[in-house]
Each structure stands twice: as C-alpha cells, then as structure tokens.
XYZ file of N, CA and C in Angstrom:
603
model
N -4.553 -30.761 2.555
C -4.232 -29.332 2.697
C -5.261 -28.455 1.974
N -5.720 -28.915 0.802
C -6.729 -28.150 0.076
C -8.013 -28.012 0.882
N -8.323 -29.036 1.718
C -9.526 -28.951 2.553
C -9.398 -27.808 3.558
N -8.209 -27.652 4.101
C -7.966 -26.556 5.045
C -8.116 -25.213 4.345
N -7.555 -25.115 3.136
C -7.642 -23.874 2.362
C -9.085 -23.558 2.015
N -9.847 -24.596 1.618
C -11.257 -24.382 1.285
C -12.050 -23.910 2.500
N -11.731 -24.481 3.667
C -12.407 -24.064 4.895
C -12.058 -22.614 5.226
N -10.800 -22.253 5.023
C -10.368 -20.869 5.257
C -11.094 -19.919 4.309
N -11.206 -20.323 3.058
C -11.863 -19.479 2.062
C -13.312 -19.199 2.421
N -13.982 -20.193 3.017
C -15.387 -20.025 3.372
C -15.617 -19.386 4.721
N -14.536 -19.091 5.444
C -14.683 -18.519 6.782
C -15.127 -17.060 6.718
N -16.105 -16.688 7.551
C -16.526 -15.275 7.583
C -15.437 -14.359 8.149
N -14.422 -14.951 8.785
C -13.362 -14.149 9.396
C -12.274 -13.762 8.409
N -12.258 -14.387 7.234
C -11.181 -14.115 6.289
C -11.171 -12.647 5.847
N -12.325 -12.120 5.465
C -12.387 -10.723 5.031
C -12.117 -9.765 6.190
N -12.542 -10.173 7.408
C -12.259 -9.341 8.581
C -10.750 -9.269 8.834
N -10.069 -10.415 8.704
C -8.622 -10.445 8.884
C -7.929 -9.632 7.794
N -8.438 -9.739 6.579
C -7.904 -8.947 5.460
C -8.012 -7.456 5.763
N -9.168 -7.032 6.251
C -9.394 -5.625 6.584
C -8.383 -5.152 7.630
N -8.211 -5.928 8.690
C -7.303 -5.545 9.783
C -5.865 -5.446 9.287
N -5.431 -6.419 8.482
C -4.050 -6.419 8.007
C -3.774 -5.252 7.057
N -4.710 -4.977 6.159
C -4.504 -3.862 5.226
C -4.551 -2.531 5.973
N -5.454 -2.396 6.916
C -5.517 -1.171 7.720
C -4.229 -0.990 8.510
N -3.760 -2.057 9.138
C -2.525 -1.989 9.919
C -1.301 -1.693 9.081
N -1.347 -2.116 7.812
C -0.235 -1.895 6.897
C 0.013 -0.408 6.654
N -0.989 0.418 6.877
C -0.817 1.862 6.717
C 0.154 2.425 7.747
N 0.235 1.782 8.914
C 1.072 2.277 10.013
C 2.341 1.449 10.192
N 2.206 0.140 10.031
C 3.329 -0.778 10.223
C 3.668 -1.378 8.864
N 4.696 -0.852 8.231
C 4.977 -1.244 6.853
C 5.467 -2.679 6.727
N 5.741 -3.330 7.860
C 6.183 -4.724 7.798
C 5.002 -5.680 7.612
N 3.769 -5.193 7.791
C 2.612 -6.063 7.577
C 2.420 -6.285 6.074
N 2.088 -7.534 5.685
C 2.038 -7.877 4.256
C 0.698 -7.551 3.604
N 0.316 -6.286 3.558
C -0.989 -5.915 3.016
C -1.183 -6.353 1.580
N -0.221 -6.005 0.709
C -0.328 -6.363 -0.709
C -0.422 -7.870 -0.896
N 0.431 -8.590 -0.193
C 0.485 -10.043 -0.344
C -0.819 -10.694 0.088
N -1.399 -10.217 1.171
C -2.642 -10.793 1.682
C -3.795 -10.554 0.701
N -3.863 -9.357 0.131
C -4.919 -9.055 -0.834
C -4.789 -9.960 -2.056
N -3.575 -10.085 -2.577
C -3.340 -10.913 -3.752
C -3.685 -12.370 -3.475
N -3.265 -12.865 -2.307
C -3.542 -14.255 -1.951
C -5.038 -14.498 -1.766
N -5.738 -13.553 -1.140
C -7.184 -13.701 -0.928
C -7.931 -13.736 -2.260
N -7.510 -12.893 -3.205
C -8.151 -12.881 -4.517
C -7.854 -14.166 -5.283
N -6.637 -14.686 -5.161
C -6.297 -15.960 -5.801
C -7.156 -17.083 -5.233
N -7.340 -17.042 -3.931
C -8.184 -18.031 -3.261
C -9.623 -17.920 -3.746
N -10.115 -16.693 -3.850
C -11.478 -16.479 -4.311
C -11.684 -16.945 -5.739
N -10.707 -16.676 -6.590
C -10.834 -17.074 -7.996
C -10.774 -18.586 -8.170
N -9.998 -19.265 -7.325
C -9.833 -20.716 -7.489
C -10.890 -21.535 -6.760
N -11.534 -20.954 -5.732
C -12.534 -21.715 -4.969
C -13.937 -21.120 -5.042
N -14.034 -19.870 -5.432
C -15.343 -19.207 -5.471
C -15.637 -18.365 -4.257
N -14.879 -18.558 -3.190
C -15.019 -17.745 -1.987
C -13.640 -17.388 -1.449
N -13.453 -16.191 -0.911
C -14.421 -15.088 -0.927
C -14.551 -14.508 -2.334
N -15.672 -13.863 -2.653
C -15.814 -13.253 -3.971
C -14.714 -12.214 -4.205
N -14.143 -12.210 -5.396
C -13.051 -11.281 -5.694
C -13.503 -9.831 -5.530
N -14.763 -9.551 -5.904
C -15.272 -8.188 -5.730
C -15.283 -7.794 -4.258
N -15.618 -8.732 -3.381
C -15.616 -8.449 -1.942
C -14.200 -8.165 -1.462
N -13.222 -8.899 -1.982
C -11.822 -8.662 -1.626
C -11.415 -7.246 -2.031
N -11.798 -6.855 -3.240
C -11.460 -5.506 -3.722
C -12.087 -4.442 -2.836
N -13.379 -4.583 -2.523
C -14.077 -3.568 -1.730
C -13.518 -3.459 -0.318
N -13.276 -4.606 0.323
C -12.744 -4.598 1.693
C -11.335 -4.013 1.708
N -10.504 -4.439 0.760
C -9.127 -3.941 0.714
C -9.093 -2.440 0.425
N -9.949 -1.983 -0.498
C -9.983 -0.554 -0.831
C -10.415 0.278 0.369
N -11.435 -0.173 1.078
C -11.915 0.568 2.245
C -10.854 0.621 3.334
N -10.233 -0.523 3.612
C -9.201 -0.562 4.658
C -8.007 0.301 4.281
N -7.594 0.243 3.006
C -6.451 1.038 2.555
C -6.756 2.527 2.674
N -7.952 2.921 2.256
C -8.321 4.335 2.332
C -8.378 4.811 3.781
N -9.002 4.022 4.660
C -9.098 4.428 6.068
C -7.718 4.527 6.708
N -6.814 3.625 6.349
C -5.454 3.697 6.871
C -4.733 4.945 6.397
N -4.875 5.254 5.106
C -4.241 6.460 4.566
C -4.835 7.721 5.201
N -6.162 7.725 5.366
C -6.825 8.890 5.971
C -6.378 9.073 7.418
N -6.218 7.964 8.146
C -5.770 8.052 9.533
C -4.363 8.633 9.615
N -3.474 8.190 8.719
C -2.111 8.736 8.700
C -2.122 10.222 8.353
N -2.992 10.616 7.429
C -3.136 12.028 7.068
C -3.527 12.843 8.299
N -4.501 12.342 9.067
C -4.953 13.052 10.265
C -3.875 13.096 11.345
N -3.101 12.017 11.454
C -1.995 12.004 12.420
C -0.971 13.071 12.040
N -0.636 13.133 10.752
C 0.308 14.160 10.299
C -0.214 15.555 10.577
N -1.508 15.746 10.410
C -2.119 17.060 10.618
C -2.062 17.474 12.090
N -2.247 16.516 12.989
C -2.283 16.834 14.423
C -0.916 16.774 15.091
N -0.083 15.848 14.637
C 1.183 15.581 15.332
C 2.368 16.269 14.659
N 2.314 16.427 13.337
C 3.456 16.981 12.616
C 4.439 15.899 12.211
N 5.656 16.310 11.893
C 6.639 15.376 11.350
C 7.889 15.227 12.203
N 7.839 15.690 13.444
C 9.028 15.522 14.294
C 8.686 15.242 15.750
N 7.442 14.868 16.014
C 7.020 14.632 17.401
C 7.723 13.432 18.020
N 7.802 12.328 17.274
C 8.359 11.083 17.803
C 9.775 10.854 17.294
N 10.552 10.122 18.068
C 11.969 9.920 17.759
C 12.186 9.335 16.370
N 11.396 8.324 15.995
C 11.614 7.682 14.699
C 11.421 8.655 13.539
N 10.639 9.699 13.762
C 10.398 10.685 12.701
C 11.619 11.565 12.448
N 12.515 11.647 13.423
C 13.632 12.589 13.306
C 14.877 11.973 12.681
N 14.812 10.722 12.299
C 15.945 10.070 11.641
C 16.238 10.717 10.294
N 17.481 10.630 9.860
C 17.897 11.293 8.621
C 17.118 10.783 7.414
N 16.976 9.467 7.285
C 16.282 8.908 6.120
C 14.797 9.256 6.137
N 14.208 9.231 7.329
C 12.785 9.552 7.428
C 12.548 11.022 7.088
N 13.383 11.900 7.629
C 13.243 13.323 7.317
C 13.481 13.594 5.835
N 14.386 12.833 5.238
C 14.630 12.972 3.804
C 13.382 12.583 3.006
N 12.705 11.523 3.453
C 11.465 11.090 2.781
C 10.376 12.141 2.938
N 10.286 12.748 4.124
C 9.301 13.810 4.348
C 9.588 15.012 3.442
N 10.862 15.365 3.333
C 11.240 16.508 2.499
C 10.898 16.241 1.031
N 11.190 15.023 0.575
C 10.862 14.647 -0.805
C 9.359 14.767 -1.050
N 8.570 14.225 -0.117
C 7.113 14.260 -0.279
C 6.587 15.686 -0.245
N 7.098 16.502 0.662
C 6.629 17.887 0.794
C 6.911 18.682 -0.475
N 8.038 18.405 -1.107
C 8.410 19.149 -2.293
C 7.578 18.816 -3.526
N 6.868 17.698 -3.493
C 6.130 17.264 -4.675
C 4.614 17.205 -4.503
N 4.151 17.147 -3.271
C 2.723 16.938 -3.039
C 1.845 18.046 -3.573
N 2.231 19.285 -3.369
C 1.351 20.385 -3.761
C 1.223 20.519 -5.274
N 2.287 20.242 -5.997
C 2.227 20.382 -7.446
C 1.748 19.142 -8.179
N 2.053 17.969 -7.618
C 1.734 16.705 -8.303
C 1.035 15.739 -7.352
N -0.023 16.195 -6.720
C -0.677 15.402 -5.677
C -1.063 14.012 -6.165
N -1.774 13.945 -7.272
C -2.286 12.660 -7.741
C -1.153 11.700 -8.086
N -0.144 12.186 -8.797
C 0.979 11.329 -9.197
C 1.696 10.780 -7.965
N 1.962 11.654 -6.996
C 2.699 11.242 -5.795
C 1.880 10.248 -4.977
N 0.601 10.527 -4.799
C -0.248 9.643 -3.984
C -0.404 8.279 -4.653
N -0.632 8.266 -5.969
C -0.785 6.992 -6.672
C 0.503 6.180 -6.631
N 1.635 6.838 -6.850
C 2.917 6.130 -6.813
C 3.195 5.579 -5.425
N 3.004 6.406 -4.410
C 3.299 6.005 -3.036
C 2.398 4.870 -2.557
N 1.198 4.777 -3.076
C 0.257 3.734 -2.655
C 0.822 2.339 -2.871
N 1.750 2.208 -3.830
C 2.325 0.900 -4.150
C 3.679 0.664 -3.472
N 4.110 1.629 -2.643
C 5.405 1.501 -1.965
C 5.177 1.738 -0.472
N 5.255 0.690 0.359
C 4.851 0.806 1.767
C 5.422 2.005 2.527
N 6.751 2.177 2.581
C 7.276 3.277 3.393
C 6.965 4.629 2.765
N 7.031 4.705 1.433
C 6.699 5.966 0.759
C 5.256 6.348 1.042
N 4.386 5.361 1.103
C 2.968 5.608 1.398
C 2.810 6.273 2.764
N 3.500 5.739 3.757
C 3.433 6.311 5.103
C 3.970 7.732 5.117
N 5.115 7.948 4.474
C 5.726 9.279 4.452
C 4.831 10.288 3.750
N 4.253 9.901 2.628
C 3.395 10.814 1.865
C 2.130 11.158 2.639
N 1.506 10.172 3.257
C 0.273 10.435 4.009
C 0.519 11.359 5.201
N 1.580 11.094 5.948
C 1.897 11.956 7.094
C 2.245 13.374 6.633
N 3.051 13.472 5.574
C 3.473 14.780 5.077
C 2.289 15.573 4.536
N 1.380 14.890 3.853
C 0.204 15.574 3.321
C -0.601 16.222 4.435
N -0.748 15.519 5.549
C -1.483 16.082 6.670
C -0.739 17.225 7.322
N 0.582 17.064 7.476
C 1.374 18.084 8.176
C 1.600 19.334 7.347
N 1.536 19.218 6.019
C 1.878 20.362 5.175
C 0.680 21.226 4.798
N -0.480 20.921 5.380
C -1.640 21.782 5.156
C -2.358 21.550 3.850
N -2.139 20.404 3.220
C -2.860 20.096 1.987
C -4.352 20.004 2.279
N -5.177 20.466 1.361
C -6.625 20.447 1.551
C -7.126 19.023 1.785
N -7.831 18.764 2.910
C -8.338 17.407 3.172
C -9.239 16.883 2.056
N -10.114 17.737 1.540
C -11.031 17.286 0.485
C -10.250 16.854 -0.749
N -9.269 17.656 -1.129
C -8.462 17.330 -2.312
C -7.668 16.049 -2.089
N -6.987 15.979 -0.954
C -6.110 14.833 -0.695
C -6.899 13.538 -0.527
N -7.951 13.579 0.281
C -8.684 12.353 0.575
C -9.439 11.841 -0.653
N -9.857 12.757 -1.528
C -10.480 12.317 -2.776
C -9.504 11.525 -3.629
N -8.284 12.053 -3.763
C -7.255 11.350 -4.535
C -6.872 10.048 -3.841
N -6.763 10.087 -2.509
C -6.388 8.883 -1.756
C -7.424 7.777 -1.914
N -8.694 8.146 -1.971
C -9.756 7.139 -2.149
C -9.636 6.454 -3.506
N -9.370 7.246 -4.550
C -9.212 6.663 -5.886
C -7.965 5.786 -5.941
N -6.868 6.259 -5.330
C -5.627 5.489 -5.332
C -5.792 4.177 -4.571
N -6.493 4.215 -3.436
C -6.719 2.999 -2.655
C -7.556 1.990 -3.440
N -8.550 2.481 -4.156
C -9.399 1.600 -4.967
C -8.607 0.985 -6.112
N -7.764 1.799 -6.761
C -6.944 1.294 -7.866
C -5.953 0.253 -7.364
N -5.348 0.523 -6.211
C -4.401 -0.418 -5.611
C -5.082 -1.737 -5.279
N -6.258 -1.686 -4.649
C -6.981 -2.897 -4.272
C -7.388 -3.698 -5.504
N -7.843 -2.993 -6.530
C -8.249 -3.675 -7.764
C -7.047 -4.327 -8.442
N -5.940 -3.614 -8.492
C -4.727 -4.149 -9.133
C -4.249 -5.410 -8.417
N -4.091 -5.317 -7.088
C -3.605 -6.475 -6.329
C -4.561 -7.662 -6.473
N -5.857 -7.370 -6.468
C -6.851 -8.445 -6.563
C -6.871 -9.079 -7.944
N -6.755 -8.258 -8.979
C -6.745 -8.800 -10.343
C -5.524 -9.697 -10.551
N -4.372 -9.283 -10.042
C -3.178 -10.124 -10.133
C -3.446 -11.474 -9.474
N -4.001 -11.446 -8.268
C -4.301 -12.691 -7.567
C -5.336 -13.537 -8.292
N -6.378 -12.886 -8.804
C -7.441 -13.611 -9.497
C -6.922 -14.283 -10.762
N -6.084 -13.584 -11.511
C -5.505 -14.161 -12.729
C -4.673 -15.392 -12.388
N -3.873 -15.285 -11.338
C -3.081 -16.438 -10.896
C -4.001 -17.577 -10.483
N -5.038 -17.256 -9.716
C -5.963 -18.282 -9.253
C -6.668 -19.009 -10.383
N -6.959 -18.296 -11.456
C -7.655 -18.903 -12.593
C -6.719 -19.670 -13.522
N -5.487 -19.224 -13.659
C -4.587 -19.802 -14.663
C -3.654 -20.883 -14.137
N -3.333 -20.824 -12.848
C -2.348 -21.774 -12.314
C -3.035 -23.071 -11.898
N -2.611 -24.199 -12.466
C -3.204 -25.480 -12.071
C -2.646 -25.961 -10.731
N -3.342 -26.905 -10.131
C -2.831 -27.500 -8.897
C -3.675 -27.225 -7.674
N -4.801 -26.536 -7.847
C -5.683 -26.307 -6.715
C -5.396 -25.013 -5.989
N -6.216 -24.707 -4.981
C -6.115 -23.411 -4.292
C -4.806 -23.168 -3.572
N -4.203 -24.210 -2.986
C -2.967 -23.985 -2.236
C -1.848 -23.527 -3.167
N -1.780 -24.144 -4.360
C -0.770 -23.737 -5.342
C -1.045 -22.312 -5.819
N -2.322 -21.998 -6.067
C -2.690 -20.652 -6.517
C -2.298 -19.600 -5.493
N -2.543 -19.886 -4.224
C -2.199 -18.931 -3.166
C -0.685 -18.740 -3.084
N 0.066 -19.848 -3.111
C 1.524 -19.756 -3.013
C 2.118 -18.995 -4.199
N 1.633 -19.302 -5.405
C 2.139 -18.609 -6.587
C 1.771 -17.133 -6.539
N 0.559 -16.819 -6.085
C 0.142 -15.411 -6.018
C 1.010 -14.629 -5.038
N 1.420 -15.256 -3.957
C 2.300 -14.591 -2.991
C 3.650 -14.285 -3.630
N 4.195 -15.273 -4.350
C 5.476 -15.063 -5.039
C 5.357 -13.941 -6.062
N 4.259 -13.936 -6.830
C 4.045 -12.895 -7.837
C 3.930 -11.520 -7.180
N 3.178 -11.433 -6.078
C 3.008 -10.150 -5.382
C 4.344 -9.610 -4.888
N 5.165 -10.481 -4.304
C 6.477 -10.057 -3.804
C 7.372 -9.622 -4.964
N 7.341 -10.393 -6.067
C 8.168 -10.063 -7.228
C 7.758 -8.720 -7.829
N 6.460 -8.461 -7.916
C 5.984 -7.177 -8.442
C 6.418 -6.021 -7.545
N 6.315 -6.228 -6.223
C 6.741 -5.190 -5.286
C 8.219 -4.875 -5.415
N 9.041 -5.926 -5.528
C 10.486 -5.721 -5.679
C 10.806 -5.037 -7.005
N 10.069 -5.384 -8.053
C 10.286 -4.763 -9.360
C 9.975 -3.274 -9.318
N 8.844 -2.918 -8.696
C 8.478 -1.505 -8.568
C 9.539 -0.743 -7.787
N 9.996 -1.334 -6.656
C 11.041 -0.696 -5.855
C 12.304 -0.469 -6.680
N 12.699 -1.489 -7.461
C 13.917 -1.394 -8.261
C 13.793 -0.306 -9.329
N 12.661 -0.286 -10.026
C 12.459 0.710 -11.083
C 12.483 2.128 -10.531
N 11.840 2.328 -9.370
C 11.827 3.665 -8.774
C 13.203 4.073 -8.281
N 13.974 3.117 -7.763
C 15.335 3.410 -7.320
C 16.212 3.818 -8.500
N 16.096 3.066 -9.601
C 16.870 3.393 -10.800
C 16.487 4.762 -11.349
N 15.183 5.063 -11.325
C 14.717 6.362 -11.810
C 15.279 7.497 -10.955
N 15.266 7.291 -9.612
C 15.790 8.325 -8.713
C 17.286 8.535 -8.948
N 18.031 7.456 -9.205
C 19.471 7.589 -9.447
C 19.742 8.330 -10.752
N 18.915 8.052 -11.763
C 19.081 8.756 -13.030
C 18.856 10.252 -12.856
N 17.838 10.597 -12.058
C 17.547 12.020 -11.809
C 18.700 12.686 -11.064
N 19.258 11.970 -10.069
C 20.398 12.520 -9.326
C 21.592 12.739 -10.230
N 21.820 11.765 -11.117
C 22.949 11.885 -12.050
C 22.742 13.045 -13.015
N 21.500 13.200 -13.503
C 21.202 14.289 -14.438
C 21.340 15.649 -13.784
N 20.871 15.756 -12.526
C 20.937 17.044 -11.836
C 22.359 17.376 -11.414
N 23.183 16.347 -11.230
C 24.561 16.582 -10.805
C 25.496 16.907 -11.945
N 25.079 16.578 -13.180
C 25.962 16.812 -14.319
C 25.749 18.195 -14.937
C-alpha cells in the first residue's frame, strides 16, 4: 500500500487534483478541501513529494480564486436569484454576513474561511452588498493564504511525527483535519448561543 501512496505522491496530477478540489470547495461545500490539503501536506512531509510549500501555494491560489469567483457571482446575481438562496437558513446566513462585513471585514472573512458554508455565504454577500472589490479581495487573499498554510502545517506536523509510513500519516492527518473542523464549528456555535442568551436577557 505504501508503494501506491508513494506513486501518488510523485504524480504530477496530485497538485492539479488538489487545485480542482479546493477551487470546487468554494461552491460545493461537500467537497473535502481542508481534508485534501492536510492529507497532501502529510504525504509531502512523510515522503518528500509533493513539497509542502507547493501544497501551500496551490491551495492558497485555488482558495483565493474560488472566493473571488463567489464574490463576483454575488455581485452579478445577488442573493435571491436561485431557489436555494431563498431558504430561511440561507437568508439568515446572508443577513448575518451583511450585518458584519462592512464593519469587521477582516474578522468575518478570516473566520468564514475556516467554515465551509459560512465561507460561501460571506463571499456571496460581500459581492452583493457592494463591498469594495479591492478591499475585499485583498483580505480574501491573505485569508486564503493563512488557511492554506494552517491546513498544510497541520498535515506536515502529522506527517513528520506519526510513525508507520505515509499511509498512516495520511489517515491520521484526515482524522485530525476533521476533528479540528468539528471543534471550530462547535466553538462558534457555543459562542453564537452565548451571544443570543446575552442579548435576550
């Protein structure tokens, strides 16, 4: 099995597949963008290929282009053109993003970058609400780079520290990536509930 993993690591198509999956993750939140980046970096750290720096650069570029595309879609299409946009939960997410983007652009964009559905809602809302493209895309580029570096460093650390070869490193990195994502979701949910309780009392 390690031979298969080593062959995959040396394939020129691995970074191309990484790019496509991370780019697609901007639109289809069910795609495992974070997990793929973490696993690729774990593979790179444990086998030497692909280089972890290459994983970071490819993931950052794909993430930024995906966010920029969603921003442009929001700018041209708005937030109620398609049926899925008019759902109660989706409209609630748009309202939340609209209320915070203008005053706390960097905080909202950085936070949303680590939460798949929030990322989509924030990018679309930023485009639809008339936020300055230069301001938004500059922040989005930094957030995408930070996200790619974070996911890659997590994978690289796992790849270097976990014994058992590349297959074990990849599997453990996937578990770690999923656990981190669930932890972030839980913390943000608890924070939102605390705010609701405080505002209601």
